[in-house]
């Protein structure tokens, strides 16, 4: 008796029209597009350490990858960021991994004159809140200002100017 019931259910299911599969939203990368396809380098305020970022499109322009390397520090340090659409939160986001074994995730907020990357993560000493602000300063440069929440205020940590390695 079970076999006909199963066959009936299978027949009914196969008669359903194919439902469209919702497609993920294609992110609006316009504020970040000027970075893609190039490498950018800057020097930290200590005048010794440098940071080089190389940006590329990933998966038919659905993501942007940013690989970076900090040189001339105590130890080699590198990281990789993927920028994309967070469907759950319905906003631009990023996911970052580094050579220290850390992983962080945050959001991307477009402002009229800058791009802001708020980040909140847990450590063994508590919650850390960081905010990086990128401001384009010319066709071949942008400024990064990193700050950390201290109580109700934001404390500047450092800033640097990054320049396109091969200006157009």
PDB file of C-alpha atoms in Angstrom:
ATOM      1  CA  UNK A   1       0.000   0.000   0.000  1.00  0.00           C
ATOM      2  CA  UNK A   2       2.859   2.391   0.619  1.00  0.00           C
ATOM      3  CA  UNK A   3       4.213   2.200  -2.919  1.00  0.00           C
ATOM      4  CA  UNK A   4       1.209   3.793  -4.644  1.00  0.00           C
ATOM      5  CA  UNK A   5       1.174   6.603  -2.044  1.00  0.00           C
ATOM      6  CA  UNK A   6       4.851   7.328  -2.719  1.00  0.00           C
ATOM      7  CA  UNK A   7       4.320   7.232  -6.462  1.00  0.00           C
ATOM      8  CA  UNK A   8       1.359   9.583  -6.148  1.00  0.00           C
ATOM      9  CA  UNK A   9       3.434  12.019  -4.068  1.00  0.00           C
ATOM     10  CA  UNK A  10       6.308  11.828  -6.550  1.00  0.00           C
ATOM     11  CA  UNK A  11       3.981  12.427  -9.484  1.00  0.00           C
ATOM     12  CA  UNK A  12       2.353  15.387  -7.742  1.00  0.00           C
ATOM     13  CA  UNK A  13       5.755  16.892  -6.919  1.00  0.00           C
ATOM     14  CA  UNK A  14       7.087  16.464 -10.440  1.00  0.00           C
ATOM     15  CA  UNK A  15       3.990  18.178 -11.842  1.00  0.00           C
ATOM     16  CA  UNK A  16       4.809  21.407  -9.943  1.00  0.00           C
ATOM     17  CA  UNK A  17       6.205  24.168 -12.126  1.00  0.00           C
ATOM     18  CA  UNK A  18       9.858  24.898 -11.585  1.00  0.00           C
ATOM     19  CA  UNK A  19      10.161  27.791  -9.178  1.00  0.00           C
ATOM     20  CA  UNK A  20      12.752  30.437  -9.946  1.00  0.00           C
ATOM     21  CA  UNK A  21      15.763  30.374  -7.681  1.00  0.00           C
ATOM     22  CA  UNK A  22      16.309  33.802  -6.143  1.00  0.00           C
ATOM     23  CA  UNK A  23      19.564  35.323  -7.312  1.00  0.00           C
ATOM     24  CA  UNK A  24      21.858  37.122  -4.872  1.00  0.00           C
ATOM     25  CA  UNK A  25      22.012  40.883  -5.177  1.00  0.00           C
ATOM     26  CA  UNK A  26      24.952  42.147  -7.197  1.00  0.00           C
ATOM     27  CA  UNK A  27      26.743  44.602  -4.901  1.00  0.00           C
ATOM     28  CA  UNK A  28      27.245  48.244  -5.773  1.00  0.00           C
ATOM     29  CA  UNK A  29      31.020  48.368  -5.899  1.00  0.00           C
ATOM     30  CA  UNK A  30      31.245  51.799  -7.561  1.00  0.00           C
ATOM     31  CA  UNK A  31      32.969  53.513  -4.585  1.00  0.00           C
ATOM     32  CA  UNK A  32      35.614  50.738  -4.493  1.00  0.00           C
ATOM     33  CA  UNK A  33      36.030  50.206  -8.251  1.00  0.00           C
ATOM     34  CA  UNK A  34      38.885  52.694  -8.644  1.00  0.00           C
ATOM     35  CA  UNK A  35      41.073  50.338  -6.575  1.00  0.00           C
ATOM     36  CA  UNK A  36      40.477  47.175  -8.613  1.00  0.00           C
ATOM     37  CA  UNK A  37      43.141  45.969 -11.003  1.00  0.00           C
ATOM     38  CA  UNK A  38      45.960  47.801  -9.245  1.00  0.00           C
ATOM     39  CA  UNK A  39      48.285  47.610  -6.271  1.00  0.00           C
ATOM     40  CA  UNK A  40      48.535  50.475  -3.795  1.00  0.00           C
ATOM     41  CA  UNK A  41      51.334  51.102  -1.289  1.00  0.00           C
ATOM     42  CA  UNK A  42      51.825  53.366   1.692  1.00  0.00           C
ATOM     43  CA  UNK A  43      54.149  53.893   4.632  1.00  0.00           C
ATOM     44  CA  UNK A  44      52.972  53.731   8.246  1.00  0.00           C
ATOM     45  CA  UNK A  45      53.613  56.769  10.472  1.00  0.00           C
ATOM     46  CA  UNK A  46      56.746  55.090  11.908  1.00  0.00           C
ATOM     47  CA  UNK A  47      58.385  55.701   8.492  1.00  0.00           C
ATOM     48  CA  UNK A  48      59.620  52.080   8.331  1.00  0.00           C
ATOM     49  CA  UNK A  49      56.733  49.690   7.811  1.00  0.00           C
ATOM     50  CA  UNK A  50      54.956  49.650   4.483  1.00  0.00           C
ATOM     51  CA  UNK A  51      51.607  48.207   3.484  1.00  0.00           C
ATOM     52  CA  UNK A  52      50.810  47.087  -0.056  1.00  0.00           C
ATOM     53  CA  UNK A  53      47.257  46.206  -1.160  1.00  0.00           C
ATOM     54  CA  UNK A  54      46.385  44.554  -4.480  1.00  0.00           C
ATOM     55  CA  UNK A  55      42.726  44.508  -5.544  1.00  0.00           C
ATOM     56  CA  UNK A  56      41.048  42.221  -8.087  1.00  0.00           C
ATOM     57  CA  UNK A  57      37.580  41.170  -9.201  1.00  0.00           C
ATOM     58  CA  UNK A  58      36.422  37.705  -8.146  1.00  0.00           C
ATOM     59  CA  UNK A  59      33.681  35.488  -9.606  1.00  0.00           C
ATOM     60  CA  UNK A  60      32.463  37.640 -12.447  1.00  0.00           C
ATOM     61  CA  UNK A  61      32.535  40.916 -10.463  1.00  0.00           C
ATOM     62  CA  UNK A  62      30.435  39.558  -7.593  1.00  0.00           C
ATOM     63  CA  UNK A  63      33.268  40.112  -5.101  1.00  0.00           C
ATOM     64  CA  UNK A  64      36.452  42.153  -4.729  1.00  0.00           C
ATOM     65  CA  UNK A  65      39.577  40.548  -3.264  1.00  0.00           C
ATOM     66  CA  UNK A  66      42.168  42.684  -1.459  1.00  0.00           C
ATOM     67  CA  UNK A  67      45.458  40.954  -0.625  1.00  0.00           C
ATOM     68  CA  UNK A  68      47.916  42.925   1.455  1.00  0.00           C
ATOM     69  CA  UNK A  69      51.410  42.552   2.880  1.00  0.00           C
ATOM     70  CA  UNK A  70      53.033  44.617   5.644  1.00  0.00           C
ATOM     71  CA  UNK A  71      56.800  44.738   5.266  1.00  0.00           C
ATOM     72  CA  UNK A  72      59.706  45.910   7.448  1.00  0.00           C
ATOM     73  CA  UNK A  73      57.985  45.044  10.723  1.00  0.00           C
ATOM     74  CA  UNK A  74      59.024  42.621  13.443  1.00  0.00           C
ATOM     75  CA  UNK A  75      57.608  39.673  11.500  1.00  0.00           C
ATOM     76  CA  UNK A  76      56.021  39.129   8.096  1.00  0.00           C
ATOM     77  CA  UNK A  77      52.322  39.965   8.137  1.00  0.00           C
ATOM     78  CA  UNK A  78      49.754  39.451   5.401  1.00  0.00           C
ATOM     79  CA  UNK A  79      46.006  39.419   5.060  1.00  0.00           C
ATOM     80  CA  UNK A  80      43.197  38.951   2.600  1.00  0.00           C
ATOM     81  CA  UNK A  81      39.820  40.671   2.469  1.00  0.00           C
ATOM     82  CA  UNK A  82      36.799  39.709   0.409  1.00  0.00           C
ATOM     83  CA  UNK A  83      34.179  42.435  -0.146  1.00  0.00           C
ATOM     84  CA  UNK A  84      30.669  41.395  -1.112  1.00  0.00           C
ATOM     85  CA  UNK A  85      26.953  41.476  -0.446  1.00  0.00           C
ATOM     86  CA  UNK A  86      25.722  40.091   2.891  1.00  0.00           C
ATOM     87  CA  UNK A  87      22.265  38.778   1.955  1.00  0.00           C
ATOM     88  CA  UNK A  88      21.222  38.219   5.566  1.00  0.00           C
ATOM     89  CA  UNK A  89      22.009  41.799   6.626  1.00  0.00           C
ATOM     90  CA  UNK A  90      21.138  43.254   3.193  1.00  0.00           C
ATOM     91  CA  UNK A  91      24.274  45.383   3.023  1.00  0.00           C
ATOM     92  CA  UNK A  92      27.841  45.480   1.812  1.00  0.00           C
ATOM     93  CA  UNK A  93      30.236  43.575   4.051  1.00  0.00           C
ATOM     94  CA  UNK A  94      33.769  42.272   4.230  1.00  0.00           C
ATOM     95  CA  UNK A  95      35.513  39.197   5.580  1.00  0.00           C
ATOM     96  CA  UNK A  96      39.200  39.425   6.554  1.00  0.00           C
ATOM     97  CA  UNK A  97      41.761  36.716   7.352  1.00  0.00           C
ATOM     98  CA  UNK A  98      45.386  37.314   8.333  1.00  0.00           C
ATOM     99  CA  UNK A  99      48.658  35.497   8.855  1.00  0.00           C
ATOM    100  CA  UNK A 100      48.249  35.750  12.653  1.00  0.00           C
ATOM    101  CA  UNK A 101      45.318  33.324  12.326  1.00  0.00           C
ATOM    102  CA  UNK A 102      42.653  35.936  12.986  1.00  0.00           C
ATOM    103  CA  UNK A 103      39.382  36.338  11.144  1.00  0.00           C
ATOM    104  CA  UNK A 104      37.250  39.471  11.266  1.00  0.00           C
ATOM    105  CA  UNK A 105      34.064  40.511   9.557  1.00  0.00           C
ATOM    106  CA  UNK A 106      32.525  43.935   9.243  1.00  0.00           C
ATOM    107  CA  UNK A 107      30.368  46.174   7.153  1.00  0.00           C
ATOM    108  CA  UNK A 108      31.072  48.641   4.376  1.00  0.00           C
ATOM    109  CA  UNK A 109      29.383  52.037   4.601  1.00  0.00           C
ATOM    110  CA  UNK A 110      29.526  54.428   1.682  1.00  0.00           C
ATOM    111  CA  UNK A 111      29.567  58.101   2.637  1.00  0.00           C
ATOM    112  CA  UNK A 112      29.569  61.061   0.219  1.00  0.00           C
ATOM    113  CA  UNK A 113      33.320  61.649   0.669  1.00  0.00           C
ATOM    114  CA  UNK A 114      34.605  58.360   2.128  1.00  0.00           C
ATOM    115  CA  UNK A 115      34.136  54.641   2.738  1.00  0.00           C
ATOM    116  CA  UNK A 116      33.869  53.499   6.356  1.00  0.00           C
ATOM    117  CA  UNK A 117      34.614  49.979   7.602  1.00  0.00           C
ATOM    118  CA  UNK A 118      33.278  49.462  11.148  1.00  0.00           C
ATOM    119  CA  UNK A 119      34.595  46.298  12.791  1.00  0.00           C
ATOM    120  CA  UNK A 120      33.714  44.709  16.089  1.00  0.00           C
ATOM    121  CA  UNK A 121      35.386  41.538  17.360  1.00  0.00           C
ATOM    122  CA  UNK A 122      36.003  39.646  20.577  1.00  0.00           C
ATOM    123  CA  UNK A 123      39.386  39.058  22.218  1.00  0.00           C
ATOM    124  CA  UNK A 124      40.361  37.435  25.493  1.00  0.00           C
ATOM    125  CA  UNK A 125      40.396  40.985  26.944  1.00  0.00           C
ATOM    126  CA  UNK A 126      36.927  41.909  25.689  1.00  0.00           C
ATOM    127  CA  UNK A 127      35.278  43.517  22.687  1.00  0.00           C
ATOM    128  CA  UNK A 128      37.348  45.650  20.341  1.00  0.00           C
ATOM    129  CA  UNK A 129      35.714  48.163  18.004  1.00  0.00           C
ATOM    130  CA  UNK A 130      37.731  49.561  15.122  1.00  0.00           C
ATOM    131  CA  UNK A 131      36.829  51.923  12.319  1.00  0.00           C
ATOM    132  CA  UNK A 132      38.837  52.411   9.149  1.00  0.00           C
ATOM    133  CA  UNK A 133      37.930  55.381   6.959  1.00  0.00           C
ATOM    134  CA  UNK A 134      39.171  55.519   3.369  1.00  0.00           C
ATOM    135  CA  UNK A 135      39.083  58.860   1.608  1.00  0.00           C
ATOM    136  CA  UNK A 136      40.108  59.243  -2.009  1.00  0.00           C
ATOM    137  CA  UNK A 137      42.646  62.063  -2.244  1.00  0.00           C
ATOM    138  CA  UNK A 138      43.317  61.989  -5.977  1.00  0.00           C
ATOM    139  CA  UNK A 139      43.101  59.774  -9.060  1.00  0.00           C
ATOM    140  CA  UNK A 140      46.063  57.708  -7.830  1.00  0.00           C
ATOM    141  CA  UNK A 141      45.815  57.961  -4.032  1.00  0.00           C
ATOM    142  CA  UNK A 142      43.625  57.461  -0.994  1.00  0.00           C
ATOM    143  CA  UNK A 143      44.027  58.024   2.730  1.00  0.00           C
ATOM    144  CA  UNK A 144      43.345  55.410   5.407  1.00  0.00           C
ATOM    145  CA  UNK A 145      42.595  56.570   8.952  1.00  0.00           C
ATOM    146  CA  UNK A 146      42.297  53.836  11.587  1.00  0.00           C
ATOM    147  CA  UNK A 147      40.622  54.534  14.937  1.00  0.00           C
ATOM    148  CA  UNK A 148      39.455  52.538  17.949  1.00  0.00           C
ATOM    149  CA  UNK A 149      36.492  53.096  20.234  1.00  0.00           C
ATOM    150  CA  UNK A 150      37.523  54.265  23.704  1.00  0.00           C
ATOM    151  CA  UNK A 151      34.369  54.644  25.790  1.00  0.00           C
ATOM    152  CA  UNK A 152      32.009  56.936  23.881  1.00  0.00           C
ATOM    153  CA  UNK A 153      34.723  58.438  21.673  1.00  0.00           C
ATOM    154  CA  UNK A 154      36.904  57.290  18.778  1.00  0.00           C
ATOM    155  CA  UNK A 155      40.671  57.436  19.379  1.00  0.00           C
ATOM    156  CA  UNK A 156      42.835  57.871  16.245  1.00  0.00           C
ATOM    157  CA  UNK A 157      45.420  55.078  15.972  1.00  0.00           C
ATOM    158  CA  UNK A 158      47.226  55.929  12.722  1.00  0.00           C
ATOM    159  CA  UNK A 159      46.758  57.243   9.205  1.00  0.00           C
ATOM    160  CA  UNK A 160      48.591  56.712   5.930  1.00  0.00           C
ATOM    161  CA  UNK A 161      48.374  57.725   2.302  1.00  0.00           C
ATOM    162  CA  UNK A 162      48.381  54.880  -0.211  1.00  0.00           C
ATOM    163  CA  UNK A 163      49.398  55.515  -3.799  1.00  0.00           C
ATOM    164  CA  UNK A 164      48.814  53.503  -6.949  1.00  0.00           C
ATOM    165  CA  UNK A 165      52.061  51.661  -7.719  1.00  0.00           C
ATOM    166  CA  UNK A 166      51.795  52.241 -11.460  1.00  0.00           C
ATOM    167  CA  UNK A 167      49.938  55.529 -11.940  1.00  0.00           C
ATOM    168  CA  UNK A 168      47.788  55.662 -15.041  1.00  0.00           C
TER     169      UNK A 168
END
